mmCIF file of C-alpha atoms in Angstrom:
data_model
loop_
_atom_site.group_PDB
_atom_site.id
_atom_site.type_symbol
_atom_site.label_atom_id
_atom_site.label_comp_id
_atom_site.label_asym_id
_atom_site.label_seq_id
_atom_site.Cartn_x
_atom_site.Cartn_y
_atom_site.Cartn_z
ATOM 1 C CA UNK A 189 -4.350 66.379 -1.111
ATOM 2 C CA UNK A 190 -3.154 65.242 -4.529
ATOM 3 C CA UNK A 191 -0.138 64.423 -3.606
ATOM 4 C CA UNK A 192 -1.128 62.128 -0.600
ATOM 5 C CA UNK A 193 -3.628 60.354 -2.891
ATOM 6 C CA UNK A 194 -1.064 60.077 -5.381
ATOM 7 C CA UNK A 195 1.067 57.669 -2.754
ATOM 8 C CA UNK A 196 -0.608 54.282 -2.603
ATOM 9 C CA UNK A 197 -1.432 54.881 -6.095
ATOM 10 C CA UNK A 198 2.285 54.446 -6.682
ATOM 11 C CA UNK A 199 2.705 51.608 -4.250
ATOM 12 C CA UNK A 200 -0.179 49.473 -6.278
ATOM 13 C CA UNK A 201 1.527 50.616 -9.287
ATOM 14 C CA UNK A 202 5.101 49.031 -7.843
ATOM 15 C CA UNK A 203 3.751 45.998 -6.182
ATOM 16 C CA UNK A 204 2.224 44.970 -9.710
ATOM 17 C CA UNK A 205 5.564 45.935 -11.512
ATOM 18 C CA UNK A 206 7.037 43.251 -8.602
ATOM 19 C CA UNK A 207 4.139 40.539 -9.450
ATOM 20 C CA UNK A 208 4.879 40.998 -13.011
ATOM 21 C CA UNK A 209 8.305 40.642 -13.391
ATOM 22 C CA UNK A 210 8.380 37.499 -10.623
ATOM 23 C CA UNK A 211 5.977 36.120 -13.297
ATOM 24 C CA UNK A 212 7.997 36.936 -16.100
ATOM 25 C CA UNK A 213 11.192 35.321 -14.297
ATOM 26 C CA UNK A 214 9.072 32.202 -13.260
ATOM 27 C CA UNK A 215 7.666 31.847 -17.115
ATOM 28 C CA UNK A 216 11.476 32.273 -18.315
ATOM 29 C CA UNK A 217 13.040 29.905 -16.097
ATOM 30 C CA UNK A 218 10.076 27.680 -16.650
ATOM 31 C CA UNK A 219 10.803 27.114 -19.912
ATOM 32 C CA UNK A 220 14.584 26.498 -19.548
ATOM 33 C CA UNK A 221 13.682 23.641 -16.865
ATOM 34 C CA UNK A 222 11.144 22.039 -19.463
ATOM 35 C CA UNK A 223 13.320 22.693 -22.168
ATOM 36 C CA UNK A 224 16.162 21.170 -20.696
ATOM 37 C CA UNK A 225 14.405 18.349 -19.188
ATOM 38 C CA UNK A 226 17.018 15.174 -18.690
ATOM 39 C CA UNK A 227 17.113 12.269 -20.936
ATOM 40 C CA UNK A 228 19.636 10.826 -21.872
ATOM 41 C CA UNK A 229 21.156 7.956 -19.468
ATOM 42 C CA UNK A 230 24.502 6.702 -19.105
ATOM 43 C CA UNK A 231 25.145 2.267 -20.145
ATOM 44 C CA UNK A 232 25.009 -0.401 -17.857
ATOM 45 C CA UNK A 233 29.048 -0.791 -18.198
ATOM 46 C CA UNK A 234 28.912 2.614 -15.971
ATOM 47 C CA UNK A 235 28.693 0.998 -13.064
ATOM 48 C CA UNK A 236 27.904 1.660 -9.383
ATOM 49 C CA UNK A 237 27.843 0.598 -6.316
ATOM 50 C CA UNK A 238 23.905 0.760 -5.667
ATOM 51 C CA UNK A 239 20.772 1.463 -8.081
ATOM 52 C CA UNK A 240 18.348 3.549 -6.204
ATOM 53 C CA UNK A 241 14.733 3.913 -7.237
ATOM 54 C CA UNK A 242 12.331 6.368 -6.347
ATOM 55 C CA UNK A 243 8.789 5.027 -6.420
ATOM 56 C CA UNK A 244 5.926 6.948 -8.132
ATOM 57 C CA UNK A 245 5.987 6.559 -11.729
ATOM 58 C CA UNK A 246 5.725 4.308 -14.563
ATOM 59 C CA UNK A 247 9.369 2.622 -15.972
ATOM 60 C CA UNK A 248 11.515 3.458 -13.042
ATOM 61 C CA UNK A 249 11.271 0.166 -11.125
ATOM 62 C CA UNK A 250 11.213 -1.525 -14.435
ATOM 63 C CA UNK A 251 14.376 0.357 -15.721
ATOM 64 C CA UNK A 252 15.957 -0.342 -12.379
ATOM 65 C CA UNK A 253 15.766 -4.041 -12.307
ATOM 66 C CA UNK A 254 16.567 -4.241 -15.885
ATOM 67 C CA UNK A 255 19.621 -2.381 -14.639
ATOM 68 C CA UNK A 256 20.342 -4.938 -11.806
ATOM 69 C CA UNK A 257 19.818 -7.686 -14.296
ATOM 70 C CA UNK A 258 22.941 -6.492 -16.512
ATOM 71 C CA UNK A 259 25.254 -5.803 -13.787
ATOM 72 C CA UNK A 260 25.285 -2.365 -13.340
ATOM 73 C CA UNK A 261 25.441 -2.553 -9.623
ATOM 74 C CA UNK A 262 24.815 -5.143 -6.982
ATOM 75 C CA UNK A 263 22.011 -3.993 -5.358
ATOM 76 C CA UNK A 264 18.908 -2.712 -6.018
ATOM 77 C CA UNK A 265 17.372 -0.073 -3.175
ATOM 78 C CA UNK A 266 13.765 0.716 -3.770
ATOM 79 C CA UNK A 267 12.604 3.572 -1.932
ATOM 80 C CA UNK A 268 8.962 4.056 -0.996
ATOM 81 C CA UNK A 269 7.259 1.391 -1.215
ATOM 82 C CA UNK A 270 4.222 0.811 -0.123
ATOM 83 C CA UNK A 271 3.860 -0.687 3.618
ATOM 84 C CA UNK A 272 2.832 -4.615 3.267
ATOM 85 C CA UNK A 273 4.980 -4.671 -0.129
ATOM 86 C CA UNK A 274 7.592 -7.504 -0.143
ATOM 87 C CA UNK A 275 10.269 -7.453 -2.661
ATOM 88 C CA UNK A 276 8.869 -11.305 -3.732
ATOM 89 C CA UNK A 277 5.165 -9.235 -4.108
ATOM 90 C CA UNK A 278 6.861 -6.700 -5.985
ATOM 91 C CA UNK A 279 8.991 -9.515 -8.146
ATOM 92 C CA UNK A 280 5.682 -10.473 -9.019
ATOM 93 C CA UNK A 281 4.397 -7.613 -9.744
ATOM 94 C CA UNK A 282 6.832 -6.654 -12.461
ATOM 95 C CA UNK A 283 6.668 -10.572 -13.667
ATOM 96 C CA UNK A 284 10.658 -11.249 -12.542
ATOM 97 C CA UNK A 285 11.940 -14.424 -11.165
ATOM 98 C CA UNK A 286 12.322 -13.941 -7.105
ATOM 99 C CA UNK A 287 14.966 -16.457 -6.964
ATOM 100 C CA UNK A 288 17.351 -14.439 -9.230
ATOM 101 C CA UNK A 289 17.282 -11.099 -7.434
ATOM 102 C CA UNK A 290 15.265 -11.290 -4.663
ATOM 103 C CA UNK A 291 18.848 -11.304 -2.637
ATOM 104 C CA UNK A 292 19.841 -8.400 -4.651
ATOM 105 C CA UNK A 293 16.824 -5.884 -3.452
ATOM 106 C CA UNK A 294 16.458 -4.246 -0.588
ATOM 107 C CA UNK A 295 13.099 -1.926 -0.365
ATOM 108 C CA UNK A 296 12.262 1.304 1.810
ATOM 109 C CA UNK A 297 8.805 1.718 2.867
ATOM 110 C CA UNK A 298 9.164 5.043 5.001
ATOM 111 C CA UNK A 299 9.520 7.591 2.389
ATOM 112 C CA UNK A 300 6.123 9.729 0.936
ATOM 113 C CA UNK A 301 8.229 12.514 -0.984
ATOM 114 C CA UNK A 302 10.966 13.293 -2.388
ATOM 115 C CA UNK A 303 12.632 14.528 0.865
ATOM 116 C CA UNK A 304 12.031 11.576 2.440
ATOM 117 C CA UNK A 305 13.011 9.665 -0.249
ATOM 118 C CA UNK A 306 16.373 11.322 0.379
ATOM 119 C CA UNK A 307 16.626 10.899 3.582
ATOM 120 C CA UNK A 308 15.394 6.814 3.681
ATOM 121 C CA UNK A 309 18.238 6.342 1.119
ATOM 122 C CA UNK A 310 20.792 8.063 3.242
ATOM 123 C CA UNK A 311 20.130 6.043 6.283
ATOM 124 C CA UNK A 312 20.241 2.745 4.398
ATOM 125 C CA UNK A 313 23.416 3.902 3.016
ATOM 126 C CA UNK A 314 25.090 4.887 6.096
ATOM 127 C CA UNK A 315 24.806 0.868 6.793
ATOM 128 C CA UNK A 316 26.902 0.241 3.626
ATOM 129 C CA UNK A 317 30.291 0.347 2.061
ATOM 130 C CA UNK A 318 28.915 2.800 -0.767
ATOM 131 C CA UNK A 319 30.759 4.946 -2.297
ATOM 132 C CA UNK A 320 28.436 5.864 -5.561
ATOM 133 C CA UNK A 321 25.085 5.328 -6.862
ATOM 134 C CA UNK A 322 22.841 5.240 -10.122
ATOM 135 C CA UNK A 323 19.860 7.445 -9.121
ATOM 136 C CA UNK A 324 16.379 6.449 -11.024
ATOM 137 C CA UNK A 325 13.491 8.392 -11.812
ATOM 138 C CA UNK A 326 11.374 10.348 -14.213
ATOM 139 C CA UNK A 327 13.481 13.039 -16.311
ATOM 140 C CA UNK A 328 10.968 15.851 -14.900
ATOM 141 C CA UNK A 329 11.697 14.801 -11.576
ATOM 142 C CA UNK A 330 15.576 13.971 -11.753
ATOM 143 C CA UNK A 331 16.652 18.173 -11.020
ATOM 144 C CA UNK A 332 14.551 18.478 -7.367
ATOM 145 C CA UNK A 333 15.756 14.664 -6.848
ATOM 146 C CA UNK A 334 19.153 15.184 -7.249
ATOM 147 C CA UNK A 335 19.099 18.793 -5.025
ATOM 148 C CA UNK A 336 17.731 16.655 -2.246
ATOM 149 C CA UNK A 337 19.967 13.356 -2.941
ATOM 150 C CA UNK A 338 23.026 15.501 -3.180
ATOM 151 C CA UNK A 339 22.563 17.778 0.119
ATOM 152 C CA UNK A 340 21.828 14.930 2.092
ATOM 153 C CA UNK A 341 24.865 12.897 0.641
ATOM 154 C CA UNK A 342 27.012 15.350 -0.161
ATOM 155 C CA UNK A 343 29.992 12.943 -0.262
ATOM 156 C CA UNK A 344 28.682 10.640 -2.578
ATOM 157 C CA UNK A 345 28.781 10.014 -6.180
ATOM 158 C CA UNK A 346 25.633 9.553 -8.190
ATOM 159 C CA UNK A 347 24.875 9.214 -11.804
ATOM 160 C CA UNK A 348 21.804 10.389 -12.730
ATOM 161 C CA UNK A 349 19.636 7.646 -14.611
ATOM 162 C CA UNK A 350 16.203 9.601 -16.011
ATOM 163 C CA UNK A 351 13.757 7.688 -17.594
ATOM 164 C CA UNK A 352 11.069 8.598 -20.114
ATOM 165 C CA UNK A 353 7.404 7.659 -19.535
ATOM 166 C CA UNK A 354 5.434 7.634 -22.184
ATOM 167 C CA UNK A 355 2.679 9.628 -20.913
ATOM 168 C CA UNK A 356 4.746 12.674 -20.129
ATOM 169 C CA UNK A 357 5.608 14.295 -23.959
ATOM 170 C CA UNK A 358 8.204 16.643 -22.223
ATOM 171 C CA UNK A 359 10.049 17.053 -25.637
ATOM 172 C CA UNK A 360 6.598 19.103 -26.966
ATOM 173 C CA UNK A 361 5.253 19.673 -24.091
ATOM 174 C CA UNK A 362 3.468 22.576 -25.324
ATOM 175 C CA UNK A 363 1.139 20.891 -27.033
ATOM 176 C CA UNK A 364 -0.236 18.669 -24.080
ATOM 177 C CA UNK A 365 -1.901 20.903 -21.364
ATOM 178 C CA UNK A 366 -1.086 17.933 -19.226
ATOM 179 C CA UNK A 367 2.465 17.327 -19.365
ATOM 180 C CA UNK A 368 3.063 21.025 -19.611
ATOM 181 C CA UNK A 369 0.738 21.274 -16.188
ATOM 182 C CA UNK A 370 3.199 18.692 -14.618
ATOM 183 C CA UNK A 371 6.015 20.075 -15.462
ATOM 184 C CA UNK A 372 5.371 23.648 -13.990
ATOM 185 C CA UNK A 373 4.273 21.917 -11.303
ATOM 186 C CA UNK A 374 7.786 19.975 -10.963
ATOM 187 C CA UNK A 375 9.901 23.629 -11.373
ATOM 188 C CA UNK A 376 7.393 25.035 -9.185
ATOM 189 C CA UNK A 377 8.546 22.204 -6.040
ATOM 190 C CA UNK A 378 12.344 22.602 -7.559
ATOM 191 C CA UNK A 379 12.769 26.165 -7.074
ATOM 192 C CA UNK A 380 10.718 26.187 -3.607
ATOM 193 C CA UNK A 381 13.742 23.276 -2.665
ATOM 194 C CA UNK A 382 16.103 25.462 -4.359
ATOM 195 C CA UNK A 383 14.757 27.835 -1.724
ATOM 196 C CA UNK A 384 14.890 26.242 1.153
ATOM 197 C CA UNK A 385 18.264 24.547 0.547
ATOM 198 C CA UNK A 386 19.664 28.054 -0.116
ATOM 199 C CA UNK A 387 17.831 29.313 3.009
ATOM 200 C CA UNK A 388 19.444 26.621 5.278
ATOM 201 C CA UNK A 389 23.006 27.462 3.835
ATOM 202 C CA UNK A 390 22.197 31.038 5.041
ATOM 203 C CA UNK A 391 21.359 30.147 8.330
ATOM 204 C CA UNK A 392 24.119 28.346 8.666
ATOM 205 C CA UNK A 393 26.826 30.662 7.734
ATOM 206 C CA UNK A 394 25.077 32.912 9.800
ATOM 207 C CA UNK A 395 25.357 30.684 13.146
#
């Protein structure tokens, strides 16, 4: 009788060992990613074909045209905009001349994540002669980004532009519950990508 009481005694025992070292390996690898968070971005003189920015937080459309507006590329892709957007409404918005760049801008309204942020860019591309881009977004963001940018353009060359808000303290992120709350929130959607992209590759191979 012992013995067989003993048995899922043992199993609870296991299955916690397995939720506590997945946690330890998530709270490890969590602090590399926020440790190791992307900052630094490369001059205008590196230049591209196309700047692409990804909607959905502070400075990236602002670093982006600021990027057109030395010549680091000669267009200006914007994707996910908001339906009914114009790129004169959006001109505006950021307080920028229209009839300087308004010819240089092209925006994408389809995309809601990061996937389909991806995946908008790609098609656009497809219509071009492009051979490399200058990817912007938020440094927290720029790892996932970059896993979906590079599976669905696997051909092409992009240079990684992260930018900084000033809300997000992801050098001491430990001392803002906030930013540290985004942040494992980021690595949380980066490793589920990681997943899925590694998944797919499986599948693949297998078929």
């Amino acid at each position: 009788m012992a013995s067989g009481l003993g048995k899922p005694k043992r199993k609870r025992h296991g299955l916690a060992l397995i939720v506590a070292l997945a946690a330890a390996a998530w709270a490890v690898g969590f602090v590399i990613f926020a440790e190791t968070i992307p900052e630094t971005t490369p001059p205008a003189t590196a230049k591209t074909d196309v700047i692409v920015v990804l909607t959905g937080g502070s400075l990236r459309l602002e670093a982006g045209l600021a990027l057109l507006e030395q010549g680091a590329a000669k267009k200006l892709f914007v994707s996910g905009v908001h339906r009914g957007v114009d790129v004169e409404e959006l001109l505006r918005l950021q307080k920028r001349s229209p009839d300087r760049l308004q010819c240089c801008i092209v925006l994408g309204h389809d995309a809601a994540d990061t996937i389909g942020n991806a995946e908008e860019t790609a098609a656009w591309l497809k219509q071009q002669n492009v051979k490399s881009i200058r990817l912007v977004t938020a440094g927290y963001h720029m790892p996932r980004s970059m896993l979906e940018f590079r599976s669905a353009m696997p051909d092409l060359i992009i240079l990684p532009h992260p930018v900084s808000p000033d809300h997000v303290k992801h050098e001491i992120w430990y001392r803002y519950p906030g930013t540290a709350l985004l942040i494992a929130g980021e690595y949380t959607k980066f490793l589920l990508a990681w997943a899925r992209h590694a998944a797919q590759s499986l599948i693949s191979d297998i078929v």
